[in-house]
Amino acid sequence: MHSDEPDGPDPGSPGEPHEDTVATRCAVRREQLGLTREELAARAGMSVAYLGQLETFSGDFDPAALMWVAAALEMPYDELVEGRRDAPPGRRQAAPHPLLQQLPEDECWRRLGTHGIGRIGLTGTGSVPVVLPVNFLVDGRTIVYRTESDGGAAPAEGERLAFEADHIDEQLRRGWSVLVTGPAEHVTDPGTVESLSTRPGARPWAGGQRDLWVRIRPGEVTGRAIETR
């Protein structure tokens, strides 16, 4: 049934940030589909007022009705009710009193550790910036990674690259990021290549034949951390 009965403010309207709830997930998905609340309610076969109850889990209703809403939104039921399990980090609200601080270079290297997954930024085809995830190793005070020699992450010798890695603690709502910029160098010495290839973290998650090792010699190393008071 369709109804024009008012039911309070639209959770997708501008204003203060909202928690990630059924109501906000519903509003975001609704906007992606270009639907009004009235149109969504009509698709799900219910009144706008009843849709509002479902979004806030209020009133006496059958939870199975949320399945109708999920179907109308063309999304899985679990994603509507609980959110995406494979969503990127940082979905919780920011802490009430966050403190942003700069990290000294020694601390940047300490946070990077010995290996992990980060992102490189380089100029792609047609001078369009490209950011790609890579498995990285810290070798001395340089960053190295391996890629396909003709792939998108393969820079020209001497090309300036940006490398970034970060960590977010969802529960404590704090985190850090480190940015390294500098020229790329192709690693061709067989002994160095063999040594790097046996290091922990050297096997690329993406698999495949990745025979080009790239070293980034830092021109600048900067880092930031968000702490909570």
Tab-separated table of C-alpha atoms in Angstrom:
chain	number	residue	atom	x	y	z
A	1	MET	CA	0.000	0.000	0.000
A	2	HIS	CA	1.144	3.512	-0.755
A	3	SER	CA	0.777	6.311	1.773
A	4	ASP	CA	1.837	9.963	1.955
A	5	GLU	CA	1.648	9.978	5.751
A	6	PRO	CA	4.619	11.923	7.172
A	7	ASP	CA	7.124	9.799	9.046
A	8	GLY	CA	9.895	12.116	10.219
A	9	PRO	CA	13.055	13.302	8.485
A	10	ASP	CA	14.619	11.349	5.654
A	11	PRO	CA	17.763	9.617	7.005
A	12	GLY	CA	19.497	10.453	3.747
A	13	SER	CA	18.938	14.196	4.046
A	14	PRO	CA	21.852	16.625	4.559
A	15	GLY	CA	22.892	17.584	8.094
A	16	GLU	CA	24.749	15.871	10.885
A	17	PRO	CA	26.511	12.576	10.019
A	18	HIS	CA	24.389	9.473	10.611
A	19	GLU	CA	25.428	6.115	12.059
A	20	ASP	CA	25.651	3.234	9.613
A	21	THR	CA	22.193	1.753	10.185
A	22	VAL	CA	19.500	0.061	8.130
A	23	ALA	CA	17.962	3.488	7.585
A	24	THR	CA	21.142	5.078	6.240
A	25	ARG	CA	22.029	2.045	4.105
A	26	CYS	CA	18.505	2.149	2.737
A	27	ALA	CA	18.769	5.885	1.988
A	28	VAL	CA	22.154	5.574	0.252
A	29	ARG	CA	21.025	2.659	-1.899
A	30	ARG	CA	17.783	4.454	-2.681
A	31	GLU	CA	19.722	7.449	-3.999
A	32	GLN	CA	21.922	5.157	-6.099
A	33	LEU	CA	18.768	3.794	-7.737
A	34	GLY	CA	17.199	7.247	-8.061
A	35	LEU	CA	14.145	6.323	-5.981
A	36	THR	CA	12.108	8.454	-3.603
A	37	ARG	CA	10.956	6.942	-0.303
A	38	GLU	CA	7.441	6.809	-1.726
A	39	GLU	CA	8.652	4.905	-4.784
A	40	LEU	CA	10.628	2.466	-2.627
A	41	ALA	CA	7.633	1.851	-0.375
A	42	ALA	CA	5.471	1.206	-3.435
A	43	ARG	CA	8.049	-1.231	-4.836
A	44	ALA	CA	8.086	-3.104	-1.514
A	45	GLY	CA	4.277	-3.081	-1.277
A	46	MET	CA	3.977	-1.127	1.962
A	47	SER	CA	3.222	2.345	3.287
A	48	VAL	CA	5.912	4.963	3.801
A	49	ALA	CA	5.139	4.938	7.543
A	50	TYR	CA	5.673	1.166	7.724
A	51	LEU	CA	8.914	1.521	5.763
A	52	GLY	CA	10.071	3.993	8.425
A	53	GLN	CA	9.329	1.431	11.159
A	54	LEU	CA	11.329	-1.209	9.331
A	55	GLU	CA	14.298	1.119	8.898
A	56	THR	CA	14.498	1.835	12.616
A	57	PHE	CA	13.416	-1.622	13.864
A	58	SER	CA	10.580	0.139	15.743
A	59	GLY	CA	6.942	-0.881	16.123
A	60	ASP	CA	5.391	-4.327	15.875
A	61	PHE	CA	6.255	-5.720	12.461
A	62	ASP	CA	7.410	-8.883	10.753
A	63	PRO	CA	11.215	-8.730	10.212
A	64	ALA	CA	10.688	-10.765	7.040
A	65	ALA	CA	9.272	-7.571	5.541
A	66	LEU	CA	12.847	-6.300	5.357
A	67	MET	CA	13.383	-8.942	2.703
A	68	TRP	CA	10.829	-7.112	0.569
A	69	VAL	CA	12.732	-3.879	1.079
A	70	ALA	CA	16.054	-5.556	0.222
A	71	ALA	CA	14.540	-6.993	-2.945
A	72	ALA	CA	13.142	-3.579	-3.869
A	73	LEU	CA	16.603	-2.095	-3.321
A	74	GLU	CA	18.200	-4.862	-5.415
A	75	MET	CA	20.652	-5.770	-2.656
A	76	PRO	CA	21.258	-8.839	-0.469
A	77	TYR	CA	19.227	-9.037	2.753
A	78	ASP	CA	22.347	-9.463	4.938
A	79	GLU	CA	23.960	-6.398	3.394
A	80	LEU	CA	20.899	-4.273	4.174
A	81	VAL	CA	20.610	-5.490	7.777
A	82	GLU	CA	24.287	-5.804	8.779
A	83	GLY	CA	26.271	-3.902	6.156
A	84	ARG	CA	28.865	-5.344	3.809
A	85	ARG	CA	31.265	-7.770	5.448
A	86	ASP	CA	33.968	-6.995	2.887
A	87	ALA	CA	33.552	-3.218	3.120
A	88	PRO	CA	36.668	-1.018	3.389
A	89	PRO	CA	37.725	0.011	6.910
A	90	GLY	CA	36.654	3.270	8.485
A	91	ARG	CA	32.874	2.835	8.507
A	92	ARG	CA	32.442	3.742	12.155
A	93	GLN	CA	31.982	7.350	13.225
A	94	ALA	CA	35.119	9.353	14.000
A	95	ALA	CA	36.112	9.655	17.665
A	96	PRO	CA	34.726	12.679	19.565
A	97	HIS	CA	38.170	14.302	20.033
A	98	PRO	CA	40.619	13.021	17.378
A	99	LEU	CA	44.200	14.308	17.407
A	100	LEU	CA	46.133	14.407	14.124
A	101	GLN	CA	49.916	14.344	14.506
A	102	GLN	CA	52.876	14.212	12.134
A	103	LEU	CA	55.191	11.199	12.365
A	104	PRO	CA	59.000	11.600	12.269
A	105	GLU	CA	60.773	9.629	9.552
A	106	ASP	CA	62.158	6.970	11.910
A	107	GLU	CA	58.645	6.302	13.183
A	108	CYS	CA	57.371	6.050	9.587
A	109	TRP	CA	59.796	3.237	8.844
A	110	ARG	CA	58.951	1.521	12.118
A	111	ARG	CA	55.266	1.526	11.224
A	112	LEU	CA	55.929	0.127	7.753
A	113	GLY	CA	57.738	-2.850	9.319
A	114	THR	CA	59.316	-5.325	6.918
A	115	HIS	CA	56.545	-6.066	4.428
A	116	GLY	CA	52.827	-5.774	3.740
A	117	ILE	CA	50.361	-4.450	1.197
A	118	GLY	CA	50.340	-0.803	0.164
A	119	ARG	CA	49.508	1.325	-2.843
A	120	ILE	CA	51.660	2.923	-5.501
A	121	GLY	CA	50.685	6.025	-7.427
A	122	LEU	CA	52.118	6.611	-10.874
A	123	THR	CA	51.226	8.302	-14.144
A	124	GLY	CA	49.294	5.899	-16.345
A	125	THR	CA	48.487	5.934	-20.022
A	126	GLY	CA	47.585	9.401	-21.264
A	127	SER	CA	49.036	11.081	-18.154
A	128	VAL	CA	46.110	9.881	-16.028
A	129	PRO	CA	47.152	9.175	-12.411
A	130	VAL	CA	46.853	5.516	-11.425
A	131	VAL	CA	46.843	4.030	-7.896
A	132	LEU	CA	47.367	0.262	-7.578
A	133	PRO	CA	47.747	-2.143	-4.627
A	134	VAL	CA	51.066	-3.994	-4.368
A	135	ASN	CA	52.837	-6.374	-2.030
A	136	PHE	CA	55.832	-4.435	-0.729
A	137	LEU	CA	59.045	-5.155	1.117
A	138	VAL	CA	61.150	-2.700	3.097
A	139	ASP	CA	64.755	-3.194	1.992
A	140	GLY	CA	67.050	-1.007	4.037
A	141	ARG	CA	65.378	2.367	3.738
A	142	THR	CA	63.831	1.743	0.347
A	143	ILE	CA	60.530	0.249	-0.807
A	144	VAL	CA	60.580	-2.649	-3.265
A	145	TYR	CA	57.770	-4.479	-5.013
A	146	ARG	CA	57.432	-6.897	-7.913
A	147	THR	CA	55.131	-6.614	-10.888
A	148	GLU	CA	54.665	-7.654	-14.516
A	149	SER	CA	57.194	-5.987	-16.776
A	150	ASP	CA	54.445	-4.806	-19.125
A	151	GLY	CA	51.772	-4.259	-16.464
A	152	GLY	CA	50.154	-1.117	-15.159
A	153	ALA	CA	52.367	-1.035	-12.057
A	154	ALA	CA	55.609	-1.113	-14.064
A	155	PRO	CA	57.172	2.372	-14.152
A	156	ALA	CA	59.867	3.630	-16.448
A	157	GLU	CA	63.353	3.769	-14.987
A	158	GLY	CA	63.663	7.019	-13.051
A	159	GLU	CA	59.924	7.766	-13.041
A	160	ARG	CA	58.791	9.416	-9.820
A	161	LEU	CA	56.375	7.293	-7.805
A	162	ALA	CA	54.307	7.696	-4.689
A	163	PHE	CA	53.912	4.803	-2.250
A	164	GLU	CA	51.383	4.749	0.597
A	165	ALA	CA	50.560	2.271	3.347
A	166	ASP	CA	48.246	2.655	6.304
A	167	HIS	CA	46.496	0.957	9.188
A	168	ILE	CA	43.115	1.666	10.789
A	169	ASP	CA	41.921	0.427	14.174
A	170	GLU	CA	38.133	0.315	13.862
A	171	GLN	CA	37.459	-0.264	17.540
A	172	LEU	CA	39.679	2.503	18.900
A	173	ARG	CA	39.025	4.728	15.869
A	174	ARG	CA	42.630	5.617	15.314
A	175	GLY	CA	45.149	4.896	12.596
A	176	TRP	CA	48.196	6.019	10.655
A	177	SER	CA	49.441	6.456	7.105
A	178	VAL	CA	52.925	6.742	5.602
A	179	LEU	CA	53.742	8.307	2.226
A	180	VAL	CA	57.029	7.706	0.389
A	181	THR	CA	57.868	9.526	-2.840
A	182	GLY	CA	60.910	9.146	-5.049
A	183	PRO	CA	62.301	7.818	-8.331
A	184	ALA	CA	61.830	4.223	-9.477
A	185	GLU	CA	64.735	1.933	-10.110
A	186	HIS	CA	64.552	-1.462	-11.848
A	187	VAL	CA	66.326	-4.129	-9.817
A	188	THR	CA	68.348	-6.262	-12.247
A	189	ASP	CA	71.165	-7.739	-10.154
A	190	PRO	CA	70.485	-11.533	-10.054
A	191	GLY	CA	71.741	-11.940	-6.483
A	192	THR	CA	69.541	-9.112	-5.215
A	193	VAL	CA	66.516	-10.467	-7.082
A	194	GLU	CA	67.084	-13.942	-5.599
A	195	SER	CA	67.479	-12.522	-2.105
A	196	LEU	CA	64.304	-10.437	-2.360
A	197	SER	CA	62.334	-13.352	-3.805
A	198	THR	CA	62.949	-15.490	-0.723
A	199	ARG	CA	61.888	-12.821	1.772
A	200	PRO	CA	58.624	-13.209	3.767
A	201	GLY	CA	55.870	-11.352	1.949
A	202	ALA	CA	57.578	-11.581	-1.444
A	203	ARG	CA	54.939	-13.848	-2.973
A	204	PRO	CA	52.348	-11.551	-4.625
A	205	TRP	CA	48.745	-12.076	-3.543
A	206	ALA	CA	47.616	-11.540	-7.121
A	207	GLY	CA	49.748	-14.458	-8.367
A	208	GLY	CA	51.060	-14.650	-11.903
A	209	GLN	CA	54.527	-14.204	-13.364
A	210	ARG	CA	55.855	-10.963	-11.882
A	211	ASP	CA	59.487	-10.827	-12.881
A	212	LEU	CA	60.140	-7.096	-12.567
A	213	TRP	CA	61.354	-5.842	-9.203
A	214	VAL	CA	60.999	-2.097	-8.656
A	215	ARG	CA	62.821	-0.127	-5.972
A	216	ILE	CA	61.612	3.281	-4.796
A	217	ARG	CA	64.465	5.384	-3.467
A	218	PRO	CA	62.841	7.870	-1.096
A	219	GLY	CA	63.127	11.555	-1.809
A	220	GLU	CA	60.641	12.300	0.960
A	221	VAL	CA	59.062	10.214	3.715
A	222	THR	CA	56.103	11.620	5.629
A	223	GLY	CA	53.526	10.134	7.962
A	224	ARG	CA	50.484	11.059	9.960
A	225	ALA	CA	48.664	9.374	12.825
A	226	ILE	CA	45.205	9.913	14.275
A	227	GLU	CA	45.021	9.329	18.018
A	228	THR	CA	42.126	9.740	20.414
A	229	ARG	CA	42.148	11.695	23.654
